[in-house]
Coordinates of C-alpha atoms in Angstrom, one line a residue:
M18 CA 12.6 202.7 127.4
N19 CA 11.1 199.7 128.3
N20 CA 13.2 199.3 131.3
I21 CA 11.7 202.8 132.5
P22 CA 8.9 201.9 135.0
Q23 CA 5.7 203.8 134.0
N24 CA 3.8 203.6 136.7
D25 CA 3.8 206.2 139.1
K26 CA 2.9 204.2 142.4
Y27 CA 5.6 201.6 141.5
C28 CA 8.3 204.6 140.9
N29 CA 7.6 205.8 144.4
F30 CA 7.5 202.6 145.9
D31 CA 11.3 202.2 144.3
I32 CA 12.4 205.1 145.5
Q33 CA 11.3 204.8 149.0
L34 CA 12.6 201.4 149.1
E35 CA 16.1 202.4 147.4
K36 CA 16.4 205.0 150.6
L37 CA 15.5 202.6 153.2
F38 CA 18.1 200.1 151.7
Q39 CA 20.7 202.9 152.1
L40 CA 19.8 203.5 155.3
L41 CA 20.4 199.7 156.2
G42 CA 23.4 199.5 154.2
I43 CA 22.1 196.3 152.1
N44 CA 25.0 196.3 149.8
S45 CA 27.4 196.5 152.1
L46 CA 25.6 193.6 154.4
L47 CA 25.3 191.4 150.8
R48 CA 29.0 191.7 150.7
L49 CA 29.9 190.8 154.5
S50 CA 27.5 187.7 154.2
G51 CA 29.7 186.3 151.1
F52 CA 27.1 186.9 148.5
R53 CA 29.1 187.2 145.3
K54 CA 28.4 187.7 141.6
R55 CA 28.9 184.3 140.3
E56 CA 29.6 182.9 136.5
K57 CA 26.0 182.0 135.5
Y58 CA 24.6 185.7 137.1
G59 CA 23.2 188.2 134.4
A60 CA 22.9 190.9 136.9
T61 CA 24.7 192.2 140.5
V62 CA 24.0 190.7 143.4
Y63 CA 22.0 193.8 144.6
D64 CA 20.1 194.2 141.7
L65 CA 19.1 190.5 141.9
F66 CA 18.0 190.8 146.0
R67 CA 16.2 194.1 145.2
M68 CA 14.0 192.5 142.0
L69 CA 13.2 189.2 144.5
F70 CA 12.6 191.5 147.5
K71 CA 9.9 193.4 145.7
S72 CA 8.5 190.2 144.0
C73 CA 5.6 190.0 146.6
F74 CA 4.2 193.4 146.1
F75 CA 2.7 193.1 143.1
H76 CA -1.0 191.9 142.2
N77 CA -0.4 189.5 139.5
V78 CA 2.1 187.3 141.3
K79 CA 2.4 183.8 140.0
T80 CA 6.4 183.4 139.8
V81 CA 9.3 185.6 140.6
H82 CA 10.5 185.9 137.1
G83 CA 7.0 186.6 136.0
N84 CA 6.8 190.1 137.3
Y85 CA 9.5 191.1 135.1
T86 CA 9.1 189.9 131.7
S87 CA 5.1 190.1 131.6
S88 CA 5.3 194.1 132.7
K89 CA 7.1 196.7 132.8
Q90 CA 8.5 196.5 136.1
A91 CA 12.0 195.4 135.8
N92 CA 14.8 197.8 135.6
V93 CA 17.2 195.5 135.2
E94 CA 18.0 192.9 131.8
T95 CA 18.5 189.5 133.1
N96 CA 16.7 185.8 132.0
K97 CA 15.0 183.4 133.9
S98 CA 18.1 181.0 134.8
T99 CA 19.5 184.1 136.7
F100 CA 17.0 184.1 139.4
Y101 CA 17.1 180.6 139.9
N102 CA 20.8 180.3 139.6
F103 CA 21.2 183.2 142.6
L104 CA 18.6 181.7 145.0
S105 CA 20.0 177.9 144.4
S106 CA 23.4 179.1 145.4
E107 CA 24.9 177.0 148.2
Y108 CA 27.7 179.9 148.9
N109 CA 24.9 182.5 150.0
N110 CA 24.5 182.6 153.7
W111 CA 21.3 184.3 154.1
R112 CA 21.5 183.7 157.7
K113 CA 24.3 185.6 158.5
F114 CA 22.7 188.4 156.0
Q115 CA 19.5 188.3 158.3
L116 CA 21.1 188.8 161.4
L117 CA 23.4 191.6 160.4
L118 CA 20.5 193.1 159.0
A119 CA 18.3 193.0 162.4
Q120 CA 21.5 193.7 164.2
R121 CA 21.2 197.1 162.2
A122 CA 17.5 197.4 163.0
I123 CA 18.2 196.7 166.6
A124 CA 20.8 199.3 167.2
F125 CA 18.4 201.9 165.6
F126 CA 15.7 200.5 167.8
S127 CA 17.9 200.9 170.8
K128 CA 18.3 204.5 170.6
L129 CA 15.0 205.3 170.7
N130 CA 14.0 202.9 173.8
D131 CA 15.0 204.0 177.3
A132 CA 17.6 202.1 178.9
D133 CA 15.3 200.2 181.4
R134 CA 13.2 198.5 178.5
K135 CA 13.4 194.7 178.9
T136 CA 13.9 192.7 175.5
C137 CA 13.4 189.3 174.9
F138 CA 14.2 186.5 172.3
V139 CA 11.2 184.4 171.1
L140 CA 11.4 181.0 169.5
D141 CA 8.4 179.3 167.5
D142 CA 8.1 177.4 164.7
T143 CA 5.4 176.9 162.0
V144 CA 4.5 174.2 159.3
L145 CA 5.4 174.8 155.7
E146 CA 3.1 172.4 153.8
R147 CA 4.3 170.9 150.3
A148 CA 1.6 168.3 149.8
K149 CA 2.4 167.6 146.0
G150 CA 6.3 167.8 146.6
M151 CA 7.3 164.1 146.4
H152 CA 10.6 165.4 144.9
V153 CA 11.6 168.1 146.8
E154 CA 14.9 167.8 148.4
L155 CA 14.4 166.9 152.1
V156 CA 10.6 166.8 151.8
S157 CA 9.5 164.8 154.8
N158 CA 6.6 163.8 157.1
V159 CA 6.4 166.4 159.9
F160 CA 4.1 166.7 162.8
D161 CA 1.8 169.5 162.9
H162 CA 0.8 170.2 166.7
V163 CA -2.1 172.5 165.4
T164 CA -3.9 169.8 163.8
N165 CA -2.2 166.7 165.6
T166 CA -1.6 165.1 162.4
F167 CA 1.7 164.5 159.8
I168 CA 1.5 166.3 157.0
R169 CA 4.6 166.7 154.1
G170 CA 6.5 169.5 154.4
F171 CA 8.8 171.2 156.4
T172 CA 8.8 172.7 160.1
A173 CA 10.3 176.4 160.0
L174 CA 12.1 177.3 163.1
Q175 CA 12.3 180.9 164.0
L176 CA 14.3 183.1 166.5
G177 CA 12.8 186.4 166.9
W178 CA 13.6 189.8 169.0
T179 CA 11.1 192.0 170.7
D180 CA 11.3 195.1 172.8
G181 CA 7.6 195.0 173.1
I182 CA 7.2 197.7 170.0
N183 CA 8.9 196.0 167.5
F184 CA 9.1 192.3 166.7
L185 CA 12.1 191.2 164.5
P186 CA 12.6 187.4 163.2
L187 CA 16.3 187.0 163.4
A188 CA 16.8 183.8 162.3
N189 CA 15.2 180.5 160.5
A190 CA 16.2 177.3 160.1
L191 CA 14.1 174.8 157.8
L192 CA 13.7 171.6 159.3
S193 CA 13.1 168.1 158.0
S194 CA 12.7 164.9 159.7
T195 CA 15.3 163.4 162.4
N196 CA 14.1 159.9 161.2
E197 CA 15.5 159.2 158.0
E198 CA 12.4 156.8 157.2
N199 CA 10.4 159.9 157.1
R200 CA 12.0 161.8 154.6
Y201 CA 11.1 161.1 151.1
V202 CA 14.1 162.7 149.5
E203 CA 17.5 162.8 150.9
A204 CA 20.0 166.0 150.6
T205 CA 22.4 166.0 147.3
T206 CA 25.8 165.0 148.1
K207 CA 27.1 167.2 145.1
I208 CA 28.1 170.4 146.8
D209 CA 31.0 171.4 148.6
K210 CA 30.5 170.3 152.5
R211 CA 32.4 173.8 153.6
T212 CA 29.5 176.2 152.2
S213 CA 26.8 177.4 154.0
G214 CA 24.2 175.2 151.5
S215 CA 25.9 172.2 153.3
K216 CA 25.9 173.2 157.0
R217 CA 22.2 174.0 156.3
R218 CA 21.5 170.3 154.8
E219 CA 23.1 169.2 158.1
E220 CA 21.1 171.4 160.4
S221 CA 17.9 170.2 158.7
K222 CA 18.1 166.7 160.1
Q223 CA 19.1 167.7 163.9
K224 CA 16.2 168.2 166.6
K225 CA 14.6 171.2 166.9
T226 CA 15.6 171.9 170.6
T227 CA 19.1 171.4 169.3
V228 CA 18.9 174.0 166.6
A229 CA 17.0 176.3 168.4
I230 CA 20.1 176.6 171.0
N231 CA 22.3 177.0 167.9
L232 CA 20.0 179.9 166.7
L233 CA 20.7 181.5 170.2
K234 CA 24.2 180.8 170.2
Q235 CA 24.8 182.5 166.8
A236 CA 22.4 185.5 167.7
L237 CA 24.6 186.0 170.9
S238 CA 27.9 185.9 168.7
M239 CA 26.4 188.7 166.7
G240 CA 25.9 191.0 169.7
I241 CA 22.2 190.4 169.7
T242 CA 21.3 190.4 173.3
A243 CA 17.9 190.1 175.2
D244 CA 17.1 189.7 178.7
Y245 CA 14.8 186.9 178.5
V246 CA 14.0 183.9 176.1
L247 CA 10.2 183.1 175.6
M248 CA 9.0 180.0 174.0
D249 CA 5.9 177.5 174.2
S250 CA 5.6 174.2 175.8
W251 CA 7.4 172.5 172.6
F252 CA 10.6 173.6 173.9
T253 CA 10.5 173.1 177.7
T254 CA 12.5 170.2 178.0
E255 CA 15.6 169.9 180.9
P256 CA 18.1 169.7 178.9
F257 CA 17.0 173.0 176.6
I258 CA 16.9 175.2 180.1
R259 CA 20.3 174.2 181.1
E260 CA 21.8 175.3 178.1
I261 CA 20.0 178.7 178.3
R262 CA 19.3 179.0 181.9
A263 CA 16.8 178.7 180.2
L264 CA 12.2 171.8 181.7
K265 CA 10.7 168.2 182.3
Q266 CA 7.2 168.1 183.2
R267 CA 7.7 167.1 187.0
Y268 CA 8.6 170.1 190.0
E269 CA 9.5 169.7 193.4
Y270 CA 7.6 171.5 195.6
K271 CA 7.9 171.5 199.6
G272 CA 9.8 168.1 199.2
E273 CA 7.1 166.5 196.9
L274 CA 7.3 166.3 192.7
Y275 CA 4.2 167.0 191.1
N276 CA 3.3 167.6 187.6
L277 CA 1.6 171.0 186.6
R278 CA -2.1 169.6 187.1
K279 CA -1.4 168.5 190.7
L280 CA 1.2 171.3 191.5
Y281 CA -1.7 173.8 190.6
Q282 CA -3.9 171.9 193.4
A283 CA -1.2 171.7 195.8
I284 CA -0.6 175.7 195.8
P285 CA -2.6 177.1 198.6
N286 CA -4.0 180.7 198.8
K287 CA -5.9 180.8 195.6
R288 CA -6.7 184.1 194.6
K289 CA -9.7 185.7 192.9
G290 CA -8.0 187.9 190.2
D291 CA -6.3 187.4 186.8
V292 CA -3.3 185.7 188.7
I293 CA -4.6 182.7 190.6
C294 CA -1.5 181.6 192.3
S295 CA 2.6 181.2 192.1
A296 CA 5.3 179.1 193.5
V297 CA 9.2 178.7 193.3
V298 CA 9.7 174.9 192.1
K299 CA 12.8 173.0 191.6
T300 CA 12.7 171.0 188.0
K301 CA 13.9 167.3 188.7
G302 CA 17.4 168.5 187.2
G303 CA 17.5 171.1 190.4
I304 CA 16.6 174.0 188.4
E305 CA 15.2 176.8 190.2
V306 CA 11.9 178.1 188.5
K307 CA 9.1 180.4 189.0
I308 CA 5.6 179.3 187.9
I309 CA 2.4 181.3 188.0
F310 CA -1.1 180.2 186.8
I311 CA -3.2 182.6 185.0
R312 CA -7.0 182.3 185.0
N313 CA -9.0 181.9 181.7
R314 CA -11.7 184.5 181.7
N315 CA -13.8 182.1 179.4
V316 CA -13.6 179.1 181.1
K317 CA -12.8 179.4 184.8
R318 CA -12.1 176.1 185.2
E319 CA -8.8 176.2 183.2
Y320 CA -5.9 178.0 183.2
L321 CA -2.4 179.3 181.6
A322 CA 0.7 178.5 183.4
I323 CA 3.7 180.7 182.8
L324 CA 7.1 179.8 183.9
S325 CA 10.4 181.6 184.4
T326 CA 14.1 180.9 185.2
D327 CA 14.0 184.4 186.9
I328 CA 12.6 183.5 190.5
N329 CA 12.7 187.0 191.6
I330 CA 10.7 188.4 188.7
D331 CA 7.2 190.2 189.6
E332 CA 4.2 188.3 188.8
Q333 CA 2.4 191.2 186.8
E334 CA 5.8 191.8 185.1
M335 CA 6.0 188.1 184.0
V336 CA 3.0 188.3 182.4
R337 CA 3.8 191.2 180.4
H338 CA 7.0 189.9 179.2
Y339 CA 5.4 186.6 178.1
A340 CA 3.1 188.4 176.1
K341 CA 5.6 189.4 173.6
R342 CA 5.5 186.0 172.8
W343 CA 2.5 186.7 171.0
F344 CA 4.1 189.0 168.4
I345 CA 5.9 185.8 166.7
E346 CA 2.4 184.3 166.2
T347 CA 1.4 187.6 164.3
N348 CA 4.7 187.7 162.7
F349 CA 4.0 184.1 161.2
K350 CA 0.4 185.3 159.9
A351 CA 1.9 188.5 158.4
Q352 CA 4.8 186.5 156.6
K353 CA 2.1 183.9 155.2
Q354 CA -0.6 186.2 154.3
Y355 CA 1.6 189.6 152.8
F356 CA 5.1 188.1 152.2
R357 CA 4.1 184.5 150.6
L358 CA 6.2 182.7 153.1
G359 CA 5.7 179.3 151.9
K360 CA 4.2 180.1 148.7
E361 CA 6.6 181.9 146.9
T362 CA 8.4 178.9 144.9
Q363 CA 7.7 175.5 143.7
G364 CA 11.3 174.9 143.6
R365 CA 12.9 171.3 144.5
D366 CA 16.0 172.5 145.5
Y367 CA 16.5 173.1 149.6
D368 CA 18.9 176.5 148.7
N369 CA 15.9 177.6 146.8
L370 CA 13.4 176.8 149.6
F371 CA 15.7 178.3 152.5
A372 CA 16.3 181.4 150.4
F373 CA 12.9 182.2 150.0
V374 CA 12.1 181.5 153.6
S375 CA 14.8 184.1 154.4
I376 CA 13.6 186.9 152.1
S377 CA 10.0 186.6 153.6
S378 CA 11.4 187.4 157.0
I379 CA 13.9 190.0 155.4
R380 CA 11.0 191.8 154.3
Y381 CA 9.3 191.8 157.6
I382 CA 12.7 193.6 159.2
V383 CA 12.4 195.8 156.4
M384 CA 8.8 196.9 157.1
E385 CA 9.3 197.1 160.8
Y386 CA 12.3 199.4 160.3
N387 CA 10.4 201.6 158.3
R388 CA 7.4 201.5 160.7
R389 CA 9.2 202.7 163.5
L390 CA 11.2 205.1 161.5
N391 CA 8.0 206.6 160.6
E392 CA 6.0 206.3 163.8
D393 CA 8.1 206.8 166.5
Q394 CA 8.3 210.8 166.7
R395 CA 11.6 210.3 168.4
S396 CA 13.4 209.3 165.1
L397 CA 12.8 212.3 163.7
G398 CA 15.5 214.3 165.6
Q399 CA 17.1 215.4 169.2
L400 CA 14.3 217.8 169.9
F401 CA 11.9 215.1 169.9
R402 CA 13.9 212.5 171.9
N403 CA 14.1 215.1 174.5
S404 CA 10.8 216.0 174.5
C405 CA 8.6 212.8 173.8
E406 CA 7.9 209.9 176.4
Q407 CA 8.8 206.5 175.1
M408 CA 6.4 204.3 173.3
A409 CA 4.1 202.4 175.8
D410 CA 5.3 198.9 176.4
I411 CA 2.7 196.2 176.8
P412 CA 0.2 197.3 179.5
Y413 CA -0.7 194.5 182.4
I414 CA -4.3 194.2 181.2
T415 CA -3.6 194.1 177.3
A416 CA -1.1 191.2 178.2
I417 CA -3.6 189.2 180.3
D418 CA -6.1 189.5 176.8
T419 CA -3.6 188.9 174.7
L420 CA -2.5 185.8 176.7
M421 CA -6.1 184.2 176.6
Q422 CA -5.9 184.1 172.5
C423 CA -3.4 181.4 173.5
F424 CA -6.2 178.9 174.0
K425 CA -6.5 178.4 170.0
N426 CA -7.9 174.6 170.9
L427 CA -10.9 176.3 172.8
A428 CA -13.4 174.7 170.9
K429 CA -11.9 171.1 170.5
D430 CA -11.6 171.1 174.4
L431 CA -15.1 172.4 174.8
D432 CA -16.3 169.3 172.8
D433 CA -14.2 166.8 174.1
A434 CA -16.0 168.0 177.5
H435 CA -19.3 167.6 175.5
L436 CA -19.9 171.2 176.8
L437 CA -20.9 171.8 172.8
K438 CA -24.0 170.5 171.5
K439 CA -23.4 168.0 168.7
G440 CA -22.3 169.3 165.4
C441 CA -21.7 173.0 166.8
R442 CA -17.8 172.5 167.2
E443 CA -17.0 174.0 163.8
K444 CA -19.0 176.9 164.2
A445 CA -17.7 177.6 167.7
Q446 CA -13.9 177.1 165.9
Q447 CA -14.8 179.2 163.2
L448 CA -16.1 182.1 165.7
I449 CA -12.9 182.1 167.9
E450 CA -10.8 182.6 164.7
D451 CA -13.1 185.6 163.4
K452 CA -12.3 186.9 167.0
L453 CA -8.7 186.3 166.5
S454 CA -8.7 187.6 163.1
S455 CA -10.3 190.8 164.5
W456 CA -7.6 191.6 166.9
F457 CA -5.1 190.7 164.3
T458 CA -6.5 193.2 162.0
G459 CA -5.7 196.0 164.4
I460 CA -1.7 194.6 164.9
C461 CA -1.4 194.6 161.2
D462 CA -3.4 197.7 160.1
Y463 CA -0.1 199.5 159.2
L464 CA 0.8 196.9 156.8
Q465 CA -2.3 197.0 155.3
R466 CA -2.5 200.9 154.5
V467 CA 0.8 201.0 153.6
F468 CA 0.0 197.6 150.8
S469 CA -2.6 199.6 149.5
T470 CA -0.6 202.3 147.9
L471 CA 2.1 199.9 146.7
I472 CA 0.1 196.9 145.1
L473 CA -0.2 197.7 141.1
T474 CA -3.3 197.5 139.9

């Protein structure tokens, strides 16, 4: 009787979650991804996965296993080591599972979208700190480009997909440093080199741009496509553009080579609107690209430059598409705040760490699928598909406002330019962050409503 949940909220959540898992075919996807019940498992793979998926939804989350030993939430008898054996298995192909899951969600979204809707791949990274993890496998000093400092931890590189309505994290890579001197602990040599775990460890020591290309190739090989690839300037290198038709930092314009600032000055006929100017230029390697300059409404002397390899794209359409890149920023914040990205394990094993990063993204995919299922009326049947208009894409003005949020270091820039009073930098930064948080709250309102009914008191 101890295995029977006593809390009505939990029972309802468990029933709804099981329905979602059946719609997405989670059990079959686990089998297709090489997940098998091993000798040291005390439960089925599906039951272990389901318990791990739910672990972030409880209030008293200290450890994953603690949710099922200190309460009546468990419905499967198992012991502590079972979870860690499952998470630390080098045979589990988490990336394939995540790609297959995203593929099914995208297939569902595509049925609800019009044929002319543009979709995008989005690339970005975030730093996962392990300040006390001196003995964690492959932990290293990695550069955090937000704080411009080196910290001990990992770089989590993520490839996402968006149609302007939903965002799905397709694949993750947990990167160490490419420099051996920056790594505190090397990868174990005790595992079979043919396994997914061995390949993950080799990948962790590769360059970020190289791994990004591999993630794109893997997504395409799974039949996931998009019209554009969106990324920030950290990925804009000449070899990277060549690989995905997708920069060095100098551009040929009217026979002369310019850096970005000089190019802005060289383009004539500046306009007074949000789009200041644009030009088709060539990189040093001969790749034709289109660059447009967007006005910063807060600091008129500043601008945001957007580059596209599609030189025929309309300026306003270019802005709308690039604004979708902001979805990955809200995704990272939601995963860290609600799905415990980087916080759910203190394990030292690299497979364990990679598993939890993947599980966080899988939670996001399932919740996005559930949100679209419940909020898009056309998902209710053919009658609504024929009578309802398509959910609105990002409007141009909204895209402009969204892009302005990219000025994260505005307070620092103002302080460096001596435009702030001495000692006011932190207050200015806090004000900017408050505004960003207010904006983000609207994006995540649905998640908050869902969680308020799921979290046990």
